[in-house]
CSV table of C-alpha atoms and ligand atoms in Angstrom, one decimal:
chain,number,residue,atom,x,y,z
A,1,MET,CA,0.0,0.0,0.0
A,2,GLY,CA,1.0,3.6,-0.1
A,3,LEU,CA,2.4,5.7,2.6
A,4,ILE,CA,0.6,7.4,5.5
A,5,TYR,CA,1.6,11.0,6.1
A,6,ALA,CA,0.8,12.9,9.2
A,7,ILE,CA,0.5,16.7,8.6
A,8,ALA,CA,1.5,18.1,12.0
A,9,ASN,CA,2.7,21.1,13.9
A,10,GLN,CA,1.5,22.0,17.4
A,11,LYS,CA,1.1,25.6,16.2
A,12,GLY,CA,-2.3,26.6,14.9
A,13,GLY,CA,-2.8,28.6,11.7
A,14,VAL,CA,0.4,27.3,9.9
A,15,GLY,CA,-1.4,25.6,7.0
A,16,LYS,CA,-1.9,22.0,8.2
A,17,THR,CA,-5.5,21.7,7.1
A,18,THR,CA,-5.0,23.7,3.9
A,19,THR,CA,-2.1,21.3,3.1
A,20,ALA,CA,-4.1,18.2,4.0
A,21,VAL,CA,-7.0,19.3,1.7
A,22,ASN,CA,-5.0,20.7,-1.2
A,23,LEU,CA,-2.1,18.2,-1.2
A,24,GLY,CA,-4.7,15.5,-1.0
A,25,ALA,CA,-6.6,16.9,-4.0
A,26,ALA,CA,-3.3,17.4,-5.9
A,27,PHE,CA,-2.4,13.7,-5.4
A,28,ALA,CA,-5.9,12.8,-6.5
A,29,ARG,CA,-5.4,14.8,-9.7
A,30,LEU,CA,-2.2,12.9,-10.3
A,31,GLY,CA,-4.3,9.7,-10.3
A,32,LYS,CA,-3.7,8.5,-6.8
A,33,ARG,CA,-6.5,7.2,-4.6
A,34,VAL,CA,-6.3,9.5,-1.6
A,35,LEU,CA,-7.7,9.3,1.9
A,36,VAL,CA,-7.7,12.3,4.2
A,37,ILE,CA,-8.3,11.6,7.9
A,38,ASP,CA,-9.5,14.6,9.8
A,39,LEU,CA,-8.3,14.5,13.4
A,40,ASP,CA,-9.1,18.1,14.4
A,41,GLN,CA,-12.2,18.8,16.3
A,42,GLN,CA,-12.6,22.0,14.3
A,43,CYS,CA,-13.5,19.8,11.3
A,44,ASN,CA,-12.0,22.2,8.8
A,45,ALA,CA,-10.6,19.6,6.5
A,46,THR,CA,-14.0,17.8,6.5
A,47,VAL,CA,-15.8,20.9,5.6
A,48,GLY,CA,-13.1,22.0,3.1
A,49,LEU,CA,-13.7,18.7,1.3
A,50,GLY,CA,-17.4,19.3,1.0
A,51,LEU,CA,-18.7,17.2,3.9
A,52,ASP,CA,-20.7,18.3,7.0
A,53,LYS,CA,-19.0,18.5,10.3
A,54,ASP,CA,-20.2,16.0,12.9
A,55,ASP,CA,-21.0,13.5,10.1
A,56,GLN,CA,-20.9,10.0,11.5
A,57,PRO,CA,-19.0,7.7,11.9
A,58,SER,CA,-16.1,10.1,12.5
A,59,THR,CA,-12.5,9.8,13.6
A,60,TYR,CA,-13.8,10.2,17.2
A,61,ASP,CA,-15.5,6.8,16.7
A,62,VAL,CA,-12.3,5.3,15.4
A,63,LEU,CA,-10.3,6.6,18.3
A,64,SER,CA,-12.9,5.2,20.7
A,65,GLY,CA,-12.5,1.8,19.0
A,66,GLU,CA,-16.1,1.8,17.7
A,67,THR,CA,-15.2,1.5,14.0
A,68,THR,CA,-12.2,1.5,11.6
A,69,ILE,CA,-10.8,4.1,9.3
A,70,ALA,CA,-11.6,1.8,6.3
A,71,GLU,CA,-15.3,1.6,7.4
A,72,ALA,CA,-15.6,5.3,8.2
A,73,ALA,CA,-14.2,6.6,4.9
A,74,LYS,CA,-16.6,8.5,2.7
A,75,ALA,CA,-16.3,9.9,-0.8
A,76,ALA,CA,-15.4,13.6,-0.8
A,77,GLY,CA,-16.3,16.1,-3.5
A,78,PRO,CA,-13.3,15.6,-5.9
A,79,ASP,CA,-12.8,12.3,-7.7
A,80,ASN,CA,-10.3,9.8,-6.2
A,81,LEU,CA,-10.6,11.5,-2.8
A,82,TRP,CA,-12.1,10.1,0.4
A,83,VAL,CA,-12.3,11.5,3.9
A,84,VAL,CA,-12.9,10.3,7.4
A,85,PRO,CA,-14.7,13.2,8.9
A,86,ALA,CA,-13.9,14.8,12.3
A,87,SER,CA,-16.5,15.7,14.9
A,88,ARG,CA,-16.5,18.1,17.8
A,89,ASP,CA,-16.6,15.0,20.0
A,90,LEU,CA,-12.9,14.8,19.5
A,91,ALA,CA,-12.5,17.4,22.2
A,92,GLY,CA,-13.3,14.5,24.6
A,93,SER,CA,-10.6,12.2,23.2
A,94,VAL,CA,-7.9,14.1,25.0
A,95,VAL,CA,-9.4,12.8,28.3
A,96,GLU,CA,-10.8,9.5,27.1
A,97,LEU,CA,-7.7,8.2,25.3
A,98,PRO,CA,-5.5,8.0,28.3
A,99,ARG,CA,-8.0,5.6,30.0
A,100,LEU,CA,-7.7,3.1,27.2
A,101,GLU,CA,-5.3,0.1,27.2
A,102,ARG,CA,-3.2,1.3,24.3
A,103,PRO,CA,-4.0,5.0,24.2
A,104,ASN,CA,-1.4,6.0,21.6
A,105,PHE,CA,-2.2,3.1,19.3
A,106,GLN,CA,-5.9,3.5,18.8
A,107,LEU,CA,-5.6,5.0,15.3
A,108,ARG,CA,-3.0,2.5,14.2
A,109,ASP,CA,-4.9,-0.4,15.6
A,110,HIS,CA,-8.1,0.7,13.9
A,111,MET,CA,-7.0,1.5,10.4
A,112,GLY,CA,-8.8,-1.6,9.1
A,113,GLU,CA,-8.5,-2.8,5.5
A,114,ILE,CA,-7.2,0.3,3.8
A,115,ASP,CA,-4.3,-1.3,1.9
A,116,ASP,CA,-6.2,-2.2,-1.2
A,117,HIS,CA,-8.2,1.0,-1.4
A,118,PHE,CA,-5.8,4.0,-1.1
A,119,ASP,CA,-2.5,5.0,-2.5
A,120,VAL,CA,-1.8,7.8,-0.1
A,121,VAL,CA,-3.3,8.6,3.3
A,122,LEU,CA,-3.0,12.1,4.8
A,123,ILE,CA,-3.8,12.8,8.4
A,124,ASP,CA,-4.7,16.4,9.4
A,125,CYS,CA,-3.6,16.9,13.0
A,126,PRO,CA,-5.0,19.2,15.7
A,127,PRO,CA,-2.8,22.2,16.8
A,128,ALA,CA,-1.5,20.5,19.9
A,129,LEU,CA,1.1,17.8,20.9
A,130,GLY,CA,-1.5,15.9,22.9
A,131,PRO,CA,-2.7,12.3,22.6
A,132,VAL,CA,-4.6,12.8,19.3
A,133,THR,CA,-1.5,14.1,17.5
A,134,VAL,CA,0.5,11.3,19.1
A,135,ASN,CA,-2.0,8.8,17.7
A,136,ALA,CA,-1.4,10.3,14.2
A,137,LEU,CA,2.4,10.1,14.6
A,138,VAL,CA,2.2,6.5,15.7
A,139,ALA,CA,0.0,5.5,12.8
A,140,ALA,CA,2.0,7.4,10.2
A,141,ASP,CA,5.0,6.4,8.1
A,142,ARG,CA,6.1,10.0,7.4
A,143,VAL,CA,5.5,13.5,8.7
A,144,ILE,CA,5.0,16.7,6.8
A,145,VAL,CA,5.5,19.8,9.0
A,146,PRO,CA,4.0,23.0,7.6
A,147,VAL,CA,5.7,26.2,8.9
A,148,GLN,CA,4.3,29.6,8.2
A,149,ALA,CA,6.8,32.0,6.7
A,150,GLU,CA,6.7,34.6,9.5
A,151,TYR,CA,8.5,35.8,12.5
A,152,LEU,CA,9.3,33.1,15.1
A,153,ALA,CA,8.8,30.3,12.5
A,154,LEU,CA,11.5,28.3,14.1
A,155,GLU,CA,10.1,28.6,17.6
A,156,GLY,CA,8.1,25.5,18.2
A,157,LEU,CA,9.6,23.6,15.3
A,158,VAL,CA,12.4,22.4,17.5
A,159,GLU,CA,9.9,21.4,20.2
A,160,PHE,CA,7.9,19.5,17.6
A,161,LEU,CA,11.0,17.7,16.3
A,162,ASP,CA,11.8,16.6,19.9
A,163,THR,CA,8.3,15.1,20.1
A,164,LEU,CA,8.9,13.4,16.8
A,165,SER,CA,12.1,11.8,18.2
A,166,THR,CA,10.3,10.6,21.3
A,167,VAL,CA,7.5,9.0,19.3
A,168,ARG,CA,10.1,7.4,17.0
A,169,ARG,CA,12.1,6.1,19.9
A,170,GLU,CA,9.3,4.8,22.0
A,171,MET,CA,6.4,3.9,19.7
A,172,ASN,CA,7.1,4.1,16.0
A,173,PRO,CA,10.8,3.4,15.0
A,174,THR,CA,10.2,3.7,11.3
A,175,LEU,CA,8.6,7.1,11.4
A,176,GLU,CA,10.4,9.6,9.1
A,177,LEU,CA,10.3,13.3,8.6
A,178,ALA,CA,9.1,13.7,5.0
A,179,GLY,CA,9.9,17.4,5.1
A,180,VAL,CA,9.3,20.9,6.5
A,181,LEU,CA,6.9,22.9,4.2
A,182,VAL,CA,7.1,26.6,4.0
A,183,THR,CA,3.5,27.9,3.7
A,184,MET,CA,1.8,31.3,3.3
A,185,HIS,CA,5.0,32.7,1.7
A,186,ASP,CA,4.7,36.2,0.5
A,187,GLU,CA,7.6,36.7,-1.9
A,188,ARG,CA,7.2,40.4,-1.8
A,189,THR,CA,8.2,40.7,1.8
A,190,ARG,CA,11.7,40.6,3.0
A,191,LEU,CA,10.6,38.8,6.2
A,192,ALA,CA,9.2,35.8,4.3
A,193,GLN,CA,12.5,35.5,2.4
A,194,ASP,CA,14.5,35.8,5.6
A,195,VAL,CA,12.4,33.1,7.3
A,196,GLU,CA,12.7,30.8,4.3
A,197,ARG,CA,16.5,31.3,4.2
A,198,GLU,CA,16.8,30.7,7.9
A,199,LEU,CA,14.8,27.5,7.7
A,200,ARG,CA,16.9,26.2,4.8
A,201,ASP,CA,20.1,27.1,6.7
A,202,HIS,CA,19.0,25.2,9.7
A,203,PHE,CA,17.3,22.2,8.2
A,204,SER,CA,18.8,22.2,4.7
A,205,GLU,CA,17.4,19.4,2.5
A,206,THR,CA,14.7,18.6,5.0
A,207,VAL,CA,12.8,21.7,3.8
A,208,PHE,CA,10.7,21.0,0.7
A,209,ARG,CA,12.0,22.9,-2.4
A,210,THR,CA,8.3,23.7,-3.2
A,211,VAL,CA,7.0,26.7,-1.3
A,212,ILE,CA,3.3,27.4,-0.9
A,213,PRO,CA,2.6,31.1,-1.7
A,214,ARG,CA,0.1,33.1,0.3
A,215,THR,CA,-2.8,33.7,-2.2
A,216,VAL,CA,-6.4,34.8,-2.0
A,217,ARG,CA,-7.6,31.7,-4.0
A,218,VAL,CA,-6.2,29.3,-1.4
A,219,ALA,CA,-7.9,31.2,1.4
A,220,GLU,CA,-11.3,31.4,-0.5
A,221,ALA,CA,-11.6,27.8,-1.6
A,222,PRO,CA,-12.7,26.3,1.7
A,223,SER,CA,-15.8,28.5,1.9
A,224,TYR,CA,-17.0,26.6,-1.3
A,225,GLY,CA,-16.1,23.2,0.2
A,226,ILE,CA,-13.6,22.5,-2.6
A,227,PRO,CA,-9.8,22.3,-2.8
A,228,VAL,CA,-8.0,25.2,-4.7
A,229,THR,CA,-7.1,22.7,-7.4
A,230,ASP,CA,-10.8,22.6,-8.3
A,231,TYR,CA,-11.7,26.1,-7.3
A,232,SER,CA,-9.0,27.7,-9.4
A,233,PRO,CA,-6.9,25.1,-11.1
A,234,SER,CA,-4.5,27.4,-12.8
A,235,SER,CA,-3.9,29.6,-9.8
A,236,ARG,CA,-0.5,29.8,-8.2
A,237,GLY,CA,-1.7,28.1,-5.1
A,238,SER,CA,-3.1,25.2,-7.1
A,239,THR,CA,0.1,24.9,-9.1
A,240,ALA,CA,2.2,24.9,-5.9
A,241,TYR,CA,0.2,22.1,-4.3
A,242,ILE,CA,0.6,20.0,-7.5
A,243,ALA,CA,4.3,20.7,-7.5
A,244,LEU,CA,4.4,19.6,-3.8
A,245,ALA,CA,2.6,16.4,-4.6
A,246,GLU,CA,5.2,15.7,-7.3
A,247,GLU,CA,8.0,16.5,-4.9
A,248,VAL,CA,6.6,14.3,-2.2
A,249,ILE,CA,6.4,11.5,-4.8
A,250,SER,CA,10.0,12.1,-5.9
A,251,ARG,CA,11.2,11.9,-2.3
A,252,GLY,CA,10.1,8.4,-2.2
A,253,SER,CA,6.5,7.1,-2.5
A,254,ALA,CA,7.6,3.5,-2.7
A,255,SER,CA,5.3,1.2,-0.9
A,256,ARG,CA,5.5,0.9,2.9
A,257,HIS,CA,7.2,-2.4,2.8
A,258,GLY,CA,9.1,-2.0,-0.5
A,259,PRO,CA,12.4,-0.5,-1.4
A,260,GLY,CA,12.8,3.2,-0.5
A,261,ALA,CA,10.4,3.1,2.4
A,262,ARG,CA,13.3,3.4,4.9
A,263,GLY,CA,15.6,5.6,2.8
A,264,ASP,CA,16.3,9.1,4.0
A,265,PRO,CA,13.8,11.2,1.9
A,266,ALA,CA,16.0,14.2,2.3
A,267,ARG,CA,18.7,12.7,0.3
A,268,GLU,CA,16.6,11.3,-2.5
A,269,ARG,CA,15.7,14.3,-4.6
A,270,ASP,CA,17.6,17.0,-6.3
A,271,ARG,CA,15.2,18.9,-8.6
A,272,PRO,CA,15.3,22.6,-9.2
A,273,GLY,CA,12.1,24.6,-9.2
A,274,HIS,CA,10.4,26.9,-6.7
A,275,ALA,CA,6.7,26.6,-7.2
A,276,GLY,CA,6.1,29.7,-5.1
A,277,ALA,CA,7.8,31.8,-7.8
A,278,ALA,CA,6.2,30.0,-10.7
A,279,GLY,CA,2.8,30.9,-12.3
B,301,ADP,P1,-3.9,25.0,10.6
B,301,ADP,O1,-4.6,23.8,10.1
B,301,ADP,O2,-2.4,24.8,10.8
B,301,ADP,O3,-4.5,25.6,11.8
B,301,ADP,P2,-5.0,26.3,8.3
B,301,ADP,O4,-4.6,25.5,7.1
B,301,ADP,O5,-6.4,26.2,8.8
B,301,ADP,O6,-3.9,26.2,9.4
B,301,ADP,O7,-4.7,27.8,7.8
B,301,ADP,C1,-4.9,28.9,8.7
B,301,ADP,C2,-5.6,30.1,7.9
B,301,ADP,O8,-4.7,30.5,6.9
B,301,ADP,C3,-6.8,29.6,7.2
B,301,ADP,O9,-7.8,30.7,7.2
B,301,ADP,C4,-6.4,29.4,5.8
B,301,ADP,O10,-7.4,29.6,4.8
B,301,ADP,C5,-5.3,30.4,5.6
B,301,ADP,N1,-4.2,29.9,4.7
B,301,ADP,C6,-3.6,28.8,4.7
B,301,ADP,N2,-2.7,28.7,3.7
B,301,ADP,C7,-2.8,29.8,3.0
B,301,ADP,C8,-2.2,30.3,1.7
B,301,ADP,N3,-1.3,29.6,1.1
B,301,ADP,N4,-2.7,31.5,1.3
B,301,ADP,C9,-3.6,32.2,1.9
B,301,ADP,N5,-4.2,31.8,3.0
B,301,ADP,C10,-3.9,30.6,3.6
B,302,MG,MG1,-6.2,22.8,11.0
């Protein structure tokens, strides 16, 4: 089967949900069968993909052990795209999970038969390093960390990477960092350029070459319940997310158990191109 990517950062408003929705749609456009798992009680990915919030069964039911991801998956608006909706009940998971026998493994233990159905799975995480995010990191093969191109971007990233190391050491030894993604980049501002440079200096190849520009189209699309790739296919935001999907694939989309699955994704690609500046 394909890889499971957690899209995570404990900071809110950095572009996690936007990336889950639009990267998912971009993969779908490239012919992949994509599943987006919404783990945030705000349900923004669910709504952004055209479903109602509090639709059931939801990821809350999965984390409670009532159902599996495979059973809860529903067709989203765009072709090739499915979603397991979130519900506001997820607020309760923070207190309920620790009471279970394997609190950090609920998602992993309840994925169900997804192998034959999906080529890529993207998990949209809540803005916290609590038990719900840990469940995502335990179930995932790779992590994509969106970082907003603004002041103090590095703050929090180090803390997040520490959590990643802990999860890898204690619960999921094959978990890899797919990459850090610069989002909401405004190329006209010196600040955004400085932040991008600082990130690349610190984390070098770990930072995706593709940068997501800040655009009105990306911000507008969710209010129509469709990804930007459908709302405005030729826009810069849409082009950037397609480029990101291609870059993620080039960094190693080999099957979980096949060759490449354990390779260091940061070493695997060397393509020029800066989608933020293109189109
Ligand atoms: P998170 O899931 O990390 O909390 P979101 O993806 O919800 O962050 O993004 C936060 C806000 O920023 C949302 O209102 C979203 O529409 C907006 N946003 C995200 N990415 C972009 C972008 N590339 N251009 C313009 N607005 C964006
Ligand atoms: Mg979000």
